[in-house]
PDB file of C-alpha atoms in Angstrom:
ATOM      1  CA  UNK D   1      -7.486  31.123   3.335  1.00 53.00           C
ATOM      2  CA  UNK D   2      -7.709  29.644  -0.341  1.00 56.00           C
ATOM      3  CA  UNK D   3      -4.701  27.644   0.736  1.00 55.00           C
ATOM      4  CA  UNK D   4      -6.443  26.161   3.111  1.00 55.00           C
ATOM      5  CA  UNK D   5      -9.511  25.140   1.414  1.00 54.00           C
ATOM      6  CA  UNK D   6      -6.937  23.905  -1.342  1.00 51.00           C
ATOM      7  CA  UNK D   7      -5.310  21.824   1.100  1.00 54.00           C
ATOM      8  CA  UNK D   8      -6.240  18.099   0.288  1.00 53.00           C
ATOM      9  CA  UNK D   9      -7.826  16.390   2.935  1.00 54.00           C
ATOM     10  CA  UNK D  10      -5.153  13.629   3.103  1.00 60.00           C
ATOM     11  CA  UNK D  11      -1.288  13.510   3.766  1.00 87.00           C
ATOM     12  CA  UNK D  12      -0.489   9.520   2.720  1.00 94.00           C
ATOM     13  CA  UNK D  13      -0.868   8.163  -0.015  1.00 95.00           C
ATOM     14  CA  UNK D  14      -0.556   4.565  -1.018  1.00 95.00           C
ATOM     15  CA  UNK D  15      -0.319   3.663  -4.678  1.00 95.00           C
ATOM     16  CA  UNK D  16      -0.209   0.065  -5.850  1.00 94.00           C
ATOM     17  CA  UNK D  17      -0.346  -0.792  -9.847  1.00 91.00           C
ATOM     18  CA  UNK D  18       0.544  -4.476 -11.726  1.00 87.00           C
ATOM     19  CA  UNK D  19       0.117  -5.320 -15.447  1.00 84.00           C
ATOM     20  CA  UNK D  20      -2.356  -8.200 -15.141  1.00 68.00           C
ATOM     21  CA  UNK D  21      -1.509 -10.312 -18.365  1.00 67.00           C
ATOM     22  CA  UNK D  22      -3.538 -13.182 -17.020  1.00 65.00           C
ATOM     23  CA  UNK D  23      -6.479 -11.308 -16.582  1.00 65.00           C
ATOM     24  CA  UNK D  24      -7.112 -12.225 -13.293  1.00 73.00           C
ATOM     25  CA  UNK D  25      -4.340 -11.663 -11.134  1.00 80.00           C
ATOM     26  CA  UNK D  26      -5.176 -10.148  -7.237  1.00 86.00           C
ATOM     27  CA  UNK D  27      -2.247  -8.675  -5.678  1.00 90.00           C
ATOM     28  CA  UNK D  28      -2.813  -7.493  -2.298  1.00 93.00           C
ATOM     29  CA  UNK D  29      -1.470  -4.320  -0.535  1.00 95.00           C
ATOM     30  CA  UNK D  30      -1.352  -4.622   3.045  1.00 96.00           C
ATOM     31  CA  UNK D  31      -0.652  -1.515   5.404  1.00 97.00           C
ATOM     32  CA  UNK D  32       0.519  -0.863   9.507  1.00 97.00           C
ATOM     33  CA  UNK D  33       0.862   2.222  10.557  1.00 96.00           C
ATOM     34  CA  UNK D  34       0.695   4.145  13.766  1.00 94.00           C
ATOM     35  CA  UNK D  35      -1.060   3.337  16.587  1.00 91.00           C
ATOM     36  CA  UNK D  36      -2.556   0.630  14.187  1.00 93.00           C
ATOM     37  CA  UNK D  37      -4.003  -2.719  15.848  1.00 92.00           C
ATOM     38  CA  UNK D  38      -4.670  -4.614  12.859  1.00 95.00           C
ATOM     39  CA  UNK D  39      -3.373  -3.620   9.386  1.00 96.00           C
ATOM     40  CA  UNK D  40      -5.491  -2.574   6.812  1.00 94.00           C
ATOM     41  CA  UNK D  41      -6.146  -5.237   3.658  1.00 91.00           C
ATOM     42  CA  UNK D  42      -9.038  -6.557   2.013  1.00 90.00           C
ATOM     43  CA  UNK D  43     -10.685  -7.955   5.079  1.00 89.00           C
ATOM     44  CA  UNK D  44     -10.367  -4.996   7.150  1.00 88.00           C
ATOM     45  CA  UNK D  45     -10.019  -2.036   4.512  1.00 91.00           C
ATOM     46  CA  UNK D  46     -10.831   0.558   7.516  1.00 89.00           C
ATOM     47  CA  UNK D  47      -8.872   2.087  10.566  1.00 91.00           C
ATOM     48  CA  UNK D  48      -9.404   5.413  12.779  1.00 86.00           C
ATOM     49  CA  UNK D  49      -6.895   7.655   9.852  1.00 88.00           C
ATOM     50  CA  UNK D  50      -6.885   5.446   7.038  1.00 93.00           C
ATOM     51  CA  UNK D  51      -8.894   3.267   4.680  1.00 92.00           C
ATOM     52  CA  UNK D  52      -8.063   1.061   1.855  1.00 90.00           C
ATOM     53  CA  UNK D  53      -9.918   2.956  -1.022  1.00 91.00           C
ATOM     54  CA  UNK D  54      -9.878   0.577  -3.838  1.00 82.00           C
ATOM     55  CA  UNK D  55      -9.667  -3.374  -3.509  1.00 78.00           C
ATOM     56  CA  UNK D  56      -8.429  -4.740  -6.978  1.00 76.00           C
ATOM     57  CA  UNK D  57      -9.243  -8.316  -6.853  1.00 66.00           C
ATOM     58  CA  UNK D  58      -7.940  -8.845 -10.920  1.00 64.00           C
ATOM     59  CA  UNK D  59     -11.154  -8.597 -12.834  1.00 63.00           C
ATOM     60  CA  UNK D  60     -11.658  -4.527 -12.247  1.00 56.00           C
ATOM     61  CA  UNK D  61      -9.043  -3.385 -15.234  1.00 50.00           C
ATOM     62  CA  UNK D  62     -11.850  -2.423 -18.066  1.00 54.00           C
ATOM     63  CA  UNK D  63      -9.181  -3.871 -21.040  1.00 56.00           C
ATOM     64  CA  UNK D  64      -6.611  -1.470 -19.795  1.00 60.00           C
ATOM     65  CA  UNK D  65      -4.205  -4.269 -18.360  1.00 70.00           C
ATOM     66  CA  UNK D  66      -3.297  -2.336 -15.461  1.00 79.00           C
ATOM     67  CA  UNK D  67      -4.981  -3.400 -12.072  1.00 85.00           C
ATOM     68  CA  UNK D  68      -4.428  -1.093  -8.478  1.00 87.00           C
ATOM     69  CA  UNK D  69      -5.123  -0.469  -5.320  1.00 89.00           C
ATOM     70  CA  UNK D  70      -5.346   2.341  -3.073  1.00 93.00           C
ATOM     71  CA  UNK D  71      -4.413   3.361   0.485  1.00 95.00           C
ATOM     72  CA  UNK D  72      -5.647   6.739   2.026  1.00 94.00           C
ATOM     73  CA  UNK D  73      -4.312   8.373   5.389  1.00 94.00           C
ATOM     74  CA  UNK D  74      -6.117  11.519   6.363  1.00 90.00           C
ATOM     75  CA  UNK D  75      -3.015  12.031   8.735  1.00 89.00           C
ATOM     76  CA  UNK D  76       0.083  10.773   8.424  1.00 91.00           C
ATOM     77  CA  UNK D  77       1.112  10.373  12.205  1.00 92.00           C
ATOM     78  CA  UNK D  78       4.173   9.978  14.536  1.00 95.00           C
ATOM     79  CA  UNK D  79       5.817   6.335  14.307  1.00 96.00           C
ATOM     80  CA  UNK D  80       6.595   3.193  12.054  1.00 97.00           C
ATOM     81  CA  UNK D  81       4.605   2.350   8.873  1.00 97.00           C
ATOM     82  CA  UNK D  82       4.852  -0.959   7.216  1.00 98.00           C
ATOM     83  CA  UNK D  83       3.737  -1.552   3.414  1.00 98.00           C
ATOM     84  CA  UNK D  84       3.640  -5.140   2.019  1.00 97.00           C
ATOM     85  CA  UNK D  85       2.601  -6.844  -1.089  1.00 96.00           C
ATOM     86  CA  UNK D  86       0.756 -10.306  -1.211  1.00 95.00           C
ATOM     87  CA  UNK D  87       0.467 -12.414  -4.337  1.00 91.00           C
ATOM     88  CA  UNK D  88      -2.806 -13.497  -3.015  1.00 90.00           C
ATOM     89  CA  UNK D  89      -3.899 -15.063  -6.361  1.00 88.00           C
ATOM     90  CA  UNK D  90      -1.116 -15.033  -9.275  1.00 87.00           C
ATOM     91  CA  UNK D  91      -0.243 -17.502 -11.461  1.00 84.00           C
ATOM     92  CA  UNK D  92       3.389 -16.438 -11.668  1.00 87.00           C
ATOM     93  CA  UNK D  93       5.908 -13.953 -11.122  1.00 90.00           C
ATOM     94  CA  UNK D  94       4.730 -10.349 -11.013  1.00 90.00           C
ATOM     95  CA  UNK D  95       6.007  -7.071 -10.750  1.00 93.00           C
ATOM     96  CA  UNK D  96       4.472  -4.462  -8.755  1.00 94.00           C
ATOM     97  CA  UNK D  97       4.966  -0.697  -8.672  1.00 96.00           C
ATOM     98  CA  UNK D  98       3.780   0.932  -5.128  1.00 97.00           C
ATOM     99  CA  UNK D  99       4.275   4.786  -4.416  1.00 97.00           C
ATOM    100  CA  UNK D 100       4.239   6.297  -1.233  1.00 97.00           C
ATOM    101  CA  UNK D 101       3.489   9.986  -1.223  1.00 95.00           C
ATOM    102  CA  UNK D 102       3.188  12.311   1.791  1.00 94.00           C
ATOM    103  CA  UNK D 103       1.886  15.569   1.276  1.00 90.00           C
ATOM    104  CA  UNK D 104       2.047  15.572  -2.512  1.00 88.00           C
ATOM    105  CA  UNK D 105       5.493  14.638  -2.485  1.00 92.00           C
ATOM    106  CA  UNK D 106       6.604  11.243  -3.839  1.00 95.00           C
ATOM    107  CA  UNK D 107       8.062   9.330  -0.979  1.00 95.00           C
ATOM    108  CA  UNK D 108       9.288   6.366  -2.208  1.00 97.00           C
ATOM    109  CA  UNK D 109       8.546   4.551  -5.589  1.00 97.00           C
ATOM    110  CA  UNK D 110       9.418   0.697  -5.411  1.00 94.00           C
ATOM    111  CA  UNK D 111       9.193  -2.143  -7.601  1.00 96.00           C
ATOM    112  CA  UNK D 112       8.502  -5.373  -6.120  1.00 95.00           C
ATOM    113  CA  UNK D 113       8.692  -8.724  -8.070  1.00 95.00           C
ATOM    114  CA  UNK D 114       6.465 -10.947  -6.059  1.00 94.00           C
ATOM    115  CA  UNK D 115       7.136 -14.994  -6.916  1.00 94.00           C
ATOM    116  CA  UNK D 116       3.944 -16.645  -7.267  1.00 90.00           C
ATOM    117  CA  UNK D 117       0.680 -17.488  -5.547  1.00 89.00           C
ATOM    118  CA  UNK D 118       0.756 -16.479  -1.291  1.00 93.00           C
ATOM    119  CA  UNK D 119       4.468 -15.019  -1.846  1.00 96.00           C
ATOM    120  CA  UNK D 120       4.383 -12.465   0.307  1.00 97.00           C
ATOM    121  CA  UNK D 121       7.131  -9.509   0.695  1.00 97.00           C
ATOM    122  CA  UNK D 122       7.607  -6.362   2.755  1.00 98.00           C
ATOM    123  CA  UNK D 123       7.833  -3.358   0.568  1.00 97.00           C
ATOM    124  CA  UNK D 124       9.541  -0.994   2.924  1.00 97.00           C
ATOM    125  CA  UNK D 125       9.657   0.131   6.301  1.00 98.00           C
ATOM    126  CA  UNK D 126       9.919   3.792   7.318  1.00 98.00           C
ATOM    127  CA  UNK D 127       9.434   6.192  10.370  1.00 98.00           C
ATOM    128  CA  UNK D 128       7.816   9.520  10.000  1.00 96.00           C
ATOM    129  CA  UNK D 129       7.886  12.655  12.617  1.00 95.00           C
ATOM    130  CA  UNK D 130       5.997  15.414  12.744  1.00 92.00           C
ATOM    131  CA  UNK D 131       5.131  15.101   8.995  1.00 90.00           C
ATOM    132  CA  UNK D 132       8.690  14.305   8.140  1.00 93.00           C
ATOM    133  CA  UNK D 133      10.616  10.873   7.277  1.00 95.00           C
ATOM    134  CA  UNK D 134      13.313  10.171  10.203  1.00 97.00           C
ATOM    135  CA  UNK D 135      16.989   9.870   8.804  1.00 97.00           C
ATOM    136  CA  UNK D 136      17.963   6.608   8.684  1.00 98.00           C
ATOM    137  CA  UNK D 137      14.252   4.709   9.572  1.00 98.00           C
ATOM    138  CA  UNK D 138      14.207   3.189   6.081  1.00 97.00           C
ATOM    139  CA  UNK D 139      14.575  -0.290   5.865  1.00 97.00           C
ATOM    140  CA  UNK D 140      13.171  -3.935   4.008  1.00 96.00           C
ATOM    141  CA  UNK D 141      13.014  -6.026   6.832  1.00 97.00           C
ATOM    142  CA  UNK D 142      10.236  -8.593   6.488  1.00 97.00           C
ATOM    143  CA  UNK D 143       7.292  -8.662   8.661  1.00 97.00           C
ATOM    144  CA  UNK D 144       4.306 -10.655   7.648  1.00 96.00           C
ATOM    145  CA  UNK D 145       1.156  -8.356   8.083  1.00 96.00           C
ATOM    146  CA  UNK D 146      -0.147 -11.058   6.283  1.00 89.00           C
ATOM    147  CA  UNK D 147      -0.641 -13.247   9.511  1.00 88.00           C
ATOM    148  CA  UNK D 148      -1.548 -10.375  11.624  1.00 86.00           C
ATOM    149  CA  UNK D 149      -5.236 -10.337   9.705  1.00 74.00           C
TER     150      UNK D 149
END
C-alpha cells in the first residue's frame, strides 16, 4: 500500500537543458507519441497523457545559464514516440542535453548540437510495449514534427 501511494503519478519523462551564453536563446522540444494527433510544443503544450510542463523561451534562467524544458506523460503507452529539438531562436550553434526516463529509469541521454536559427533535428525514435522499450525500435531518422504544428 505505501508503494502505491509512493508511486509517482507519471511514467515519461522528458528532460531538455542548453547553456544559454547569449542570454536569450529558445530551443524548442517537440514530442509525438502514441495515439498522438498533433505533437506537443509550445503552441499546443497539452494532449490526453501528456503535457509540456515548462516552456523555456531563453529569458527564464535567473543568472544560472542553464535554460530547460519539460515533457510529462502520465502513461507511457503502446507504440512509437518521436522527440525533436528546434533551434527556434539561436544565434548559433548549440548543444542540447535531452533525457528520456521511463519509470525512474534513465532511458536515453542524448546530446544534440543544433546549427543555428530554425535548424531542426530528430533526437531519437523509439517503440515502447507494455512499459518496456522494443529491441531494436531505436533509431534517428528525421521527421519534422516541426511542420506537423
Amino acid at each position: 500500500e505505501d508503494a502505491e501511494i509512493m508511486k509517482p503519478p507519471g511514467s515519461l519523462n522528458v528532460m531538455t537543458t542548453w547553456a544559454d551564453v547569449n542570454f536569450s536563446d529558445d530551443v524548442d522540444t517537440w514530442f509525438l507519441g502514441p495515439k498522438m494527433a498533433k505533437p506537443i510544443g509550445y503552441d499546443n503544450k497539452d494532449s490526453v497523457a501528456c503535457n509540456l510542463v515548462k516552456d523555456d523561451v531563453g529569458t527564464d534562467h535567473d543568472k544560472m545559464l542553464v535554460n530547460y524544458e519539460n515533457i510529462f506523460c502520465r502513461d507511457a503507452l503502446d507504440g512509437e514516440y518521436i522527440i525533436n529539438l528546434h533551434g527556434f531562436s539561436i544565434t548559433e550553434a548549440t548543444e542540447v542535453q535531452v533525457q528520456i526516463i521511463l519509470d525512474n529509469t534513465v532511458l536515453f541521454d542524448e546530446n544534440i548540437v543544433l546549427k543555428g536559427h530554425k535548424d531542426e533535428q530528430t533526437v531519437i525514435r523509439f517503440k515502447l510495449k507494455d512499459g518496456k522499450l522494443v529491441p531494436g525500435s531505436v533509431h534517428h531518422t528525421f521527421v519534422s514534427l516541426f511542420d506537423m504544428q
